[in-house]
Short mmCIF file of C-alpha atoms in Angstrom, two decimals:
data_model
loop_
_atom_site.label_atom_id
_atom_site.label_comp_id
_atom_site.label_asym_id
_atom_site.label_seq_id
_atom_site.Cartn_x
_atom_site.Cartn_y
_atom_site.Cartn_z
CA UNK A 244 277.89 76.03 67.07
CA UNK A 245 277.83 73.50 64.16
CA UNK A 246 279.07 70.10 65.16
CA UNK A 247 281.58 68.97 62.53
CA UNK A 248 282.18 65.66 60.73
CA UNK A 249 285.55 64.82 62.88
CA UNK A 250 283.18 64.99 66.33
CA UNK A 251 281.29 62.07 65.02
CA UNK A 252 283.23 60.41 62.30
CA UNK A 253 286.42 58.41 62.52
CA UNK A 254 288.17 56.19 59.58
CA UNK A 255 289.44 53.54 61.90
CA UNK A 256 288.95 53.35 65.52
CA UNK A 257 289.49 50.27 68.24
CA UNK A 258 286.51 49.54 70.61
CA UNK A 259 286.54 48.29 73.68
CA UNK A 260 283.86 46.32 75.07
CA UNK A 261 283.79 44.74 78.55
CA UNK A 262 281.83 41.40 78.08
CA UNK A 263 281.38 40.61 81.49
CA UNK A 264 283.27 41.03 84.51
CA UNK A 265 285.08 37.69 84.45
CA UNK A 266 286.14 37.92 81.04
CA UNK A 267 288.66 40.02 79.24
CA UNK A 268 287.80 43.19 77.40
CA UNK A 269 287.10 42.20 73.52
CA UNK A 270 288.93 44.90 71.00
CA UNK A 271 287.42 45.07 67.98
CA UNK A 272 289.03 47.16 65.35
CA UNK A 273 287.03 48.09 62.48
CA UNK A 274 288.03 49.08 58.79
CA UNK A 275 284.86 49.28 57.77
CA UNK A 276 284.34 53.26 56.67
CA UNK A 277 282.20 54.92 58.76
CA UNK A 278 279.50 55.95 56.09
CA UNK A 279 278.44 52.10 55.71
CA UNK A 280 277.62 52.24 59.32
CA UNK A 281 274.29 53.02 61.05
CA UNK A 282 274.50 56.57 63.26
CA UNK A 283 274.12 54.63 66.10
CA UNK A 284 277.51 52.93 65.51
CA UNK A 285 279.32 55.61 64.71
CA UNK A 286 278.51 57.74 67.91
CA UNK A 287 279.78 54.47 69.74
CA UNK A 288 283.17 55.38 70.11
CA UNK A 289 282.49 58.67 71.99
CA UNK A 290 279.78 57.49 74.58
CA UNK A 291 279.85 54.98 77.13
CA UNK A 292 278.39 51.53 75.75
CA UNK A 293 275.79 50.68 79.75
CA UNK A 294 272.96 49.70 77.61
CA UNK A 295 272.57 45.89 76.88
CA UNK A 296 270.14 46.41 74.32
CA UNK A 297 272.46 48.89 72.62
CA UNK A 298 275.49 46.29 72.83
CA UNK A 299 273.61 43.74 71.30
CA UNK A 300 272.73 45.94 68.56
CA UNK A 301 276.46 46.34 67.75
CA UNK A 302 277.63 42.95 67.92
CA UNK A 303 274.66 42.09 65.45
CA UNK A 304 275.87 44.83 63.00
CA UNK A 305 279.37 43.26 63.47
CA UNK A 306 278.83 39.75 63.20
CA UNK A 307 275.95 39.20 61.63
CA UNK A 308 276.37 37.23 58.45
CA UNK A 309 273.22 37.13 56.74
CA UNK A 310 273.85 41.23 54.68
CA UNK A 311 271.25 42.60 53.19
CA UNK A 312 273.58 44.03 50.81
CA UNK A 313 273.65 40.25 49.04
CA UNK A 314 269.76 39.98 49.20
CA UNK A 315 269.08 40.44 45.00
CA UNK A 316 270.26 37.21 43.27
CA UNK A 317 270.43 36.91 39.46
CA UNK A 318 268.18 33.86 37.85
CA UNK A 319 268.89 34.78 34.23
CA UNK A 320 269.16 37.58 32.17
CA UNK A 321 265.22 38.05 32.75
CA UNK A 322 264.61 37.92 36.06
CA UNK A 323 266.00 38.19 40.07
CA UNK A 324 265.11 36.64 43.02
CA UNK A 325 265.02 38.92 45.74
CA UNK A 326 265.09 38.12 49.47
CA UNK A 327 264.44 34.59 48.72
CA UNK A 328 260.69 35.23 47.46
CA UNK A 329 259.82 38.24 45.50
CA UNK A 330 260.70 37.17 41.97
CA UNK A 331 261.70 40.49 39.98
CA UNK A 332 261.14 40.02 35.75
CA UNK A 333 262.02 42.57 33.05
CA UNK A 334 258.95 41.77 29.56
CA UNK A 335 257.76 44.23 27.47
CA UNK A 336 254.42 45.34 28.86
CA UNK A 337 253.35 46.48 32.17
CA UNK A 338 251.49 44.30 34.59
CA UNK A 339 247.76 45.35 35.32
CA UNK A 340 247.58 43.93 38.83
CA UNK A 341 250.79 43.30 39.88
CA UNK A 342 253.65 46.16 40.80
CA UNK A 343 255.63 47.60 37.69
CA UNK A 344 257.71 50.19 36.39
CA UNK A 345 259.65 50.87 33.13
CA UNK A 346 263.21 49.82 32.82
CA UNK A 347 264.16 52.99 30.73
CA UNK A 348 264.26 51.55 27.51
CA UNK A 349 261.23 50.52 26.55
CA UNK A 350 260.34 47.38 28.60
CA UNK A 351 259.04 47.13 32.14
CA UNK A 352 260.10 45.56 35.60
CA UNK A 353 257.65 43.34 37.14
CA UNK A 354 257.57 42.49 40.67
CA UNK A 355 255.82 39.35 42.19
CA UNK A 356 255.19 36.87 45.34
CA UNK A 357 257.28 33.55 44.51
CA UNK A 358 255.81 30.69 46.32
CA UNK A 359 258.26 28.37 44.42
CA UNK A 360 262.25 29.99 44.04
CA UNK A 361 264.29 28.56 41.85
CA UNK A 362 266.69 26.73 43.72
CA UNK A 363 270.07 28.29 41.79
CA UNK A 364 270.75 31.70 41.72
CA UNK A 365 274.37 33.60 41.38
CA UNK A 366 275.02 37.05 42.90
CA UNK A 367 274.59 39.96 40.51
CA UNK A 368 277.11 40.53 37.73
CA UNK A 369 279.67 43.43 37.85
CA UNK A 370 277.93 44.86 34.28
CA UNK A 371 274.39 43.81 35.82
CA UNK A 372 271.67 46.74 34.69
CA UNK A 373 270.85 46.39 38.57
CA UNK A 374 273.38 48.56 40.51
CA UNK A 375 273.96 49.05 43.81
CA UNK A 376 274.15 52.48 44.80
CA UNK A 377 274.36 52.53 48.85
CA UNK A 378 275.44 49.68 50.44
CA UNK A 379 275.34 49.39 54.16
CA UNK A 380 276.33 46.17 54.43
CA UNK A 381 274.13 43.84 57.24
CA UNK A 382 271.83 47.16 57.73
CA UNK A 383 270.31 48.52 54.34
CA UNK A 384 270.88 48.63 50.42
CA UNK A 385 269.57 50.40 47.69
CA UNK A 386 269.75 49.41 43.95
CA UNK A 387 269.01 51.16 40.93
CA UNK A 388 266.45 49.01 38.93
CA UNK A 389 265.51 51.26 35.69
CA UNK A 390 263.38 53.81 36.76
CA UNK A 391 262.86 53.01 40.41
CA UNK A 392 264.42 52.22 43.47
CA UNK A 393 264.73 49.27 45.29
CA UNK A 394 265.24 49.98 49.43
CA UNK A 395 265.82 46.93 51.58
CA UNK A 396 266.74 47.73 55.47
CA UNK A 397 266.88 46.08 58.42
CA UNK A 398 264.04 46.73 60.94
CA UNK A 399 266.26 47.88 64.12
CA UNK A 400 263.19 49.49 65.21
CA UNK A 401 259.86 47.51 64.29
CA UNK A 402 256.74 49.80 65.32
CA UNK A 403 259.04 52.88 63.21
CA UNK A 404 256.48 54.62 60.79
CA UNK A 405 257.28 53.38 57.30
CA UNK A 406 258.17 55.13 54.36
CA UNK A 407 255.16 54.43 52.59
CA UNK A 408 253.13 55.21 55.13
CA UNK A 409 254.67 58.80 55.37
CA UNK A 410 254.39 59.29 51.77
CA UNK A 411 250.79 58.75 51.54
CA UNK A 412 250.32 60.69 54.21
CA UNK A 413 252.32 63.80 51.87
CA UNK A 414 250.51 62.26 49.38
CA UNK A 415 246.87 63.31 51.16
CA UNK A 416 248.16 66.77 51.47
CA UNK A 417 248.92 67.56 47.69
CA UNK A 418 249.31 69.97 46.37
CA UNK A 419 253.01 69.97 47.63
CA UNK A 420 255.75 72.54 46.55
CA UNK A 421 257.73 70.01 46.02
CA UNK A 422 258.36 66.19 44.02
CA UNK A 423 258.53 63.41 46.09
CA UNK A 424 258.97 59.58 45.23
CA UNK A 425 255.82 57.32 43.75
CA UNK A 426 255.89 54.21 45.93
CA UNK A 427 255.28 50.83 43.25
CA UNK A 428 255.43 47.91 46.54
CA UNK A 429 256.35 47.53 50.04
CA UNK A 430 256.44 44.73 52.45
CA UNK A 431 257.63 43.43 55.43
CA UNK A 432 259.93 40.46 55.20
CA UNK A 433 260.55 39.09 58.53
CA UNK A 434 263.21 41.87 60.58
CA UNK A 435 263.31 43.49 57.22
CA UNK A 436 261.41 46.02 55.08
CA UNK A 437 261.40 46.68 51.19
CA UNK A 438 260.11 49.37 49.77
CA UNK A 439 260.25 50.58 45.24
CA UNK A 440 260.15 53.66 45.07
CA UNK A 441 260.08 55.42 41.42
CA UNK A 442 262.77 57.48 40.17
CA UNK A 443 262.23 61.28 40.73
CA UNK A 444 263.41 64.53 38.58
CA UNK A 445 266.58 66.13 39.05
CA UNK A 446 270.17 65.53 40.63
CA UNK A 447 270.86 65.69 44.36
CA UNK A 448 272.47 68.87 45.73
CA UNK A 449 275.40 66.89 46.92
CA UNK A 450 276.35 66.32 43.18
CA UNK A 451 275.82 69.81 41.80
CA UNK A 452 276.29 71.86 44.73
CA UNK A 453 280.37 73.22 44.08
CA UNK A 454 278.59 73.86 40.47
CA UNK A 455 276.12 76.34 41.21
CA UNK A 456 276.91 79.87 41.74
CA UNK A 457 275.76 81.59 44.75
CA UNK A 458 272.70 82.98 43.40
CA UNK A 459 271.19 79.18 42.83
CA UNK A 460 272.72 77.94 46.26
CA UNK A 461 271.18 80.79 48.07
CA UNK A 462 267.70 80.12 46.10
CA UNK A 463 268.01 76.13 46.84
CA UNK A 464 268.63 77.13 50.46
CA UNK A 465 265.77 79.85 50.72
CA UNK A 466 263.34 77.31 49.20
CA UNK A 467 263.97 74.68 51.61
CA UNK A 468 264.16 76.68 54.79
CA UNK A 469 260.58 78.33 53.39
CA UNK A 470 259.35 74.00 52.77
CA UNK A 471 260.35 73.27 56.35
CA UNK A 472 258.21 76.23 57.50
CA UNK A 473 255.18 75.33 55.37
CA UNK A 474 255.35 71.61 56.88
CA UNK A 475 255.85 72.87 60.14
CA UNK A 476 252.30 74.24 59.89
CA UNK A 477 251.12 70.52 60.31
CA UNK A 478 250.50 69.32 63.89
CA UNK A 479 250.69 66.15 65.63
CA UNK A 480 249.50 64.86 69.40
CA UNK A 481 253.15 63.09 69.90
CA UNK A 482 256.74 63.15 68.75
CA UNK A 483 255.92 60.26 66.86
CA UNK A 484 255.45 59.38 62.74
CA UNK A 485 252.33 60.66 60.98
CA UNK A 486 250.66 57.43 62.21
CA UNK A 487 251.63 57.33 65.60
CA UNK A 488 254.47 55.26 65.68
CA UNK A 489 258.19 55.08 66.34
CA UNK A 490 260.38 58.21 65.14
CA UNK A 491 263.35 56.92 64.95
CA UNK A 492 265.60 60.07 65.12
CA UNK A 493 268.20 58.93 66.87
CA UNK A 494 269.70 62.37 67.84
CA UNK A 495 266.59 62.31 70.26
CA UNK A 496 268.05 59.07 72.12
CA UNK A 497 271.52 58.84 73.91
CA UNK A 498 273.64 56.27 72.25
CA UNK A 499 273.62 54.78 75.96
CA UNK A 500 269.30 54.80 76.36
CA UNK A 501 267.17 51.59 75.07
CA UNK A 502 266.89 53.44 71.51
CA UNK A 503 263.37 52.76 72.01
CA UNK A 504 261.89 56.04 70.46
CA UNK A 505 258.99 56.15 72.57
CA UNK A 506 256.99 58.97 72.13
CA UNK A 507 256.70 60.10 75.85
CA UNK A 508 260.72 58.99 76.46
CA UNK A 509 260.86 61.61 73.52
CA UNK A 510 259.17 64.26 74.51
CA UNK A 511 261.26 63.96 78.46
CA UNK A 512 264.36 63.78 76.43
CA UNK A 513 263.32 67.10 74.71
CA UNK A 514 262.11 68.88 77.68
CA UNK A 515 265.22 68.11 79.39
CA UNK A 516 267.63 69.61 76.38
CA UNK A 517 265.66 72.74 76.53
CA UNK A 518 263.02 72.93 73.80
CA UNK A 519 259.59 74.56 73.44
CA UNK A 520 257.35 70.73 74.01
CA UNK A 521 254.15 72.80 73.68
CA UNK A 522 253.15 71.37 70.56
CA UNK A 523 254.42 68.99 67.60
CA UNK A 524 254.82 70.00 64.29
CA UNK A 525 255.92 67.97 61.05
CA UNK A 526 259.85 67.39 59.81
CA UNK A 527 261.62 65.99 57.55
CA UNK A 528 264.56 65.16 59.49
CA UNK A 529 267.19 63.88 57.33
CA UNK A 530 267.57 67.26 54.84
CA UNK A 531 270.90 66.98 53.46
CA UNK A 532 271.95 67.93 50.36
CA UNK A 533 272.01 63.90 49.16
CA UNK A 534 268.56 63.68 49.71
CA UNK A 535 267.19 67.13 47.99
CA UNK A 536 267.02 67.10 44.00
CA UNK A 537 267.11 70.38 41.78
CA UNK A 538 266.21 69.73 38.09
CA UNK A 539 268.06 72.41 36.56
CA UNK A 540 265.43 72.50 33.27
CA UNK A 541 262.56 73.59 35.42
CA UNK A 542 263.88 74.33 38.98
CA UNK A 543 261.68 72.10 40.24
CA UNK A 544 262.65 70.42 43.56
CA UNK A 545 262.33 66.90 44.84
CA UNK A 546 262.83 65.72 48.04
CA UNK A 547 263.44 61.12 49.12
CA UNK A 548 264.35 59.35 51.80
CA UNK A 549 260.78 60.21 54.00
CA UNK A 550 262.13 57.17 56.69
CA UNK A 551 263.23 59.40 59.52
CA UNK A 552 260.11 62.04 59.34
CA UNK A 553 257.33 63.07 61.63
CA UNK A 554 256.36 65.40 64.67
CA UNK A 555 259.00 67.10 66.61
CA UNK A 556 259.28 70.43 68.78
CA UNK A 557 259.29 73.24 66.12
CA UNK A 558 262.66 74.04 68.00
CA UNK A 559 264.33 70.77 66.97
CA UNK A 560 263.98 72.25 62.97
CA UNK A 561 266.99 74.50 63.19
CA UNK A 562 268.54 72.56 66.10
CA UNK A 563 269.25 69.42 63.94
CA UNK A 564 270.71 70.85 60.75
CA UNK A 565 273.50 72.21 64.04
CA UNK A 566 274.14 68.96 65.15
CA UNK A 567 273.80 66.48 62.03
CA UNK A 568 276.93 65.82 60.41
CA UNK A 569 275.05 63.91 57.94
CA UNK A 570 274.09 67.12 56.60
CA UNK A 571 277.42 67.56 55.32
CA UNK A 572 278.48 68.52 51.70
CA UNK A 573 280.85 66.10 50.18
CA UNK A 574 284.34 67.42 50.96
CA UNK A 575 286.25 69.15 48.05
CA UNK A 576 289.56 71.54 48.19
CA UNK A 577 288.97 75.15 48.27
CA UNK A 578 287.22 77.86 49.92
CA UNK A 579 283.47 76.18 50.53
CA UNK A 580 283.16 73.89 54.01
CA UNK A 581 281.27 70.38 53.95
CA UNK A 582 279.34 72.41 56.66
CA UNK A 583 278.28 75.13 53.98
CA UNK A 584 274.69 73.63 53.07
CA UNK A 585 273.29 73.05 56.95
CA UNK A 586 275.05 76.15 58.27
CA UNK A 587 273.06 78.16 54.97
CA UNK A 588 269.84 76.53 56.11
CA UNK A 589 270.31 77.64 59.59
CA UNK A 590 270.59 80.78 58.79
CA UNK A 591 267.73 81.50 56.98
CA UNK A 592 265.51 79.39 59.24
CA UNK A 593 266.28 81.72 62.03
CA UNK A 594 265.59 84.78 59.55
CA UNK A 595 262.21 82.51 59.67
CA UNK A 596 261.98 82.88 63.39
CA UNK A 597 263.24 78.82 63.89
CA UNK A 598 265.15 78.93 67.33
CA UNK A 599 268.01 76.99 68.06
CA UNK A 600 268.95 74.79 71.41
CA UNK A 601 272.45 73.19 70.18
CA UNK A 602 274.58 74.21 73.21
CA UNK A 603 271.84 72.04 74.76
CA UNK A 604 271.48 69.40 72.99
CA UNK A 605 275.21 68.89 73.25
CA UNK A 606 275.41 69.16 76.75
CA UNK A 607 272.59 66.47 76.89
CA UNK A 608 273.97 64.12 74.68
CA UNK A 609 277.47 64.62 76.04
CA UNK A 610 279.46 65.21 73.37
#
């Protein structure tokens, strides 16, 4: 069984949410599309809304004003300020101490602490060399700022393992079989979290994908299925991040339960859906074809987005590329499903000896 897009997706949907028992039921409908909204939202529609934590997480989403998606303001043609106190400045050498990268073209971004923000700014220009290339409105962004990334999220969960903190933890293990994103700065800014990350080789699967014959689909799928089983060979103590914190896989939570990722809650939640708890091994857990890179020159591959990644039953592997919709190729007319990546990868992971608990898992969740 592969869970599909239309199980967990909808365009436009009304919900319903009791505030209290003296007061009416509030209907919300929402036009928003579903990809600019967090996973947790868009399971809310199919699962019964008990938890008042997990209520109050989607009236913030919905109401809250302050977007993160607005947070990189344009001074001058030089230089952004950014969350109100990181000043960002394009000059034509590096800094020695302070985080840079190269804008592409010769000069260099810097990126500093600004105890003293101008006090005028104006949003970003339409033909700004800083483009936004995911927007999820109040909940994350990411801009393209020459030859690095700029992530900004909001921290739902704030003991998660960060990014960085996974990378240098990849980092430690080198040599890897694959490329995966130098981090330039990170920092917690209040609720939120901003990390640079440099640009890395290649385009993602989800653009090439209907390009490549079957020969270089079947090698792109073979190569990550035999990277999953080569970093399942590292163990942890918990279902946790690589330092012991939150993993904030949310396919491990019901959309009704605290969302509080805690390890043990974890490892209950997997007993009870049926997988093998006898030891933790390490995951990427978010391998869709957006966030895998082929560089068609050398065939190297690169893998980003390290935020939702950590120990998990070796059974949840396989199990997840089942149940994630997020997996999904872009749709396009013709013969190949949006499903066609994951349901590859499946495959050969069980050629790998990966089992699979889906039937499970959906039971569990109640879907």
């Amino acid at each position: 069984m592969f869970i599909s897009s239309v199980d967990i997706y909808c365009r436009r949907f009304t919900l319903e949410i009791a505030v209290s028992s003296r007061q009416p039921t509030a209907h919300l409908t929402l036009l928003t599309p579903p990809w600019s909204l967090p996973k947790y939202f868009l399971l809310a529609p199919f699962c019964p809304l008990s938890s008042h934590i997990f209520l109050f997480a989607i009236l913030n989403v919905v109401f809250n004003t302050s977007t993160i998606n607005s947070s990189i303001r344009q001074i001058d043609d030089q230089s952004w300020l950014i969350e109100g106190s990181l000043l960002l400045c394009r000059q034509q050498i590096p800094s020695s101490d302070l985080a840079s990268w190269s804008d592409g073209n010769g000069g260099f971004y810097v990126l500093s602490s600004s105890s003293k923000p101008p006090s005028e700014t104006q949003p970003l220009r339409d033909a700004s060399e800083i483009q936004k290339v995911y927007d999820a409105g109040a909940v994350s962004a990411v801009w393209r700022v020459g030859e690095a990334f700029i992530k900004l999220k909001k921290l739902i969960t704030p003991n998660a393992t960060r990014e960085h903190t996974t990378l240098q933890y990849l980092r430690n293990k080198q040599p890897l079989d694959f490329h995966i994103p130098d981090v330039y700065y990170h920092s917690d800014l209040g609720d939120r979290y901003l990390i640079v990350l440099g640009r890395v080789p290649g385009r993602t699967l989800n653009g090439i994908w209907y390009e490549l014959g079957e020969t270089k689909q079947q090698e792109c799928v073979r190569r990550i299925a035999k990277i999953c089983m080569e970093l399942s060979t590292w163990e942890g103590e918990t279902i946790s991040g690589v330092d012991g914190k939150r993993l904030t896989d949310q396919f491990l939570e019901k959309s009704t339960d605290e969302m509080s990722f805690d390890p043990g809650r974890l490892l209950e939640n997997c007993k009870k859906i049926g997988m093998d708890c006898s030891s933790s091994v390490f995951y990427h857990a978010d391998l869709g074809p957006g966030n895998i890179l082929l560089d068609e020159m050398d065939g190297s591959i690169s893998i980003i987005d390290w935020e939702t990644v950590g120990y998990v039953p070796k059974d949840w592997i396989r199990t997840k590329f089942h149940c994630s919709s997020g997996m999904d190729l872009p749709e396009r007319a013709g013969d190949i499903l949006p499903t066609d990546w994951r349901v590859r990868v499946a495959r050969e992971l069980a050629k790998l000896g990966f089992r699979e608990v889906v039937d499970e898992w959906v039971a569990w969740y109640g879907l």
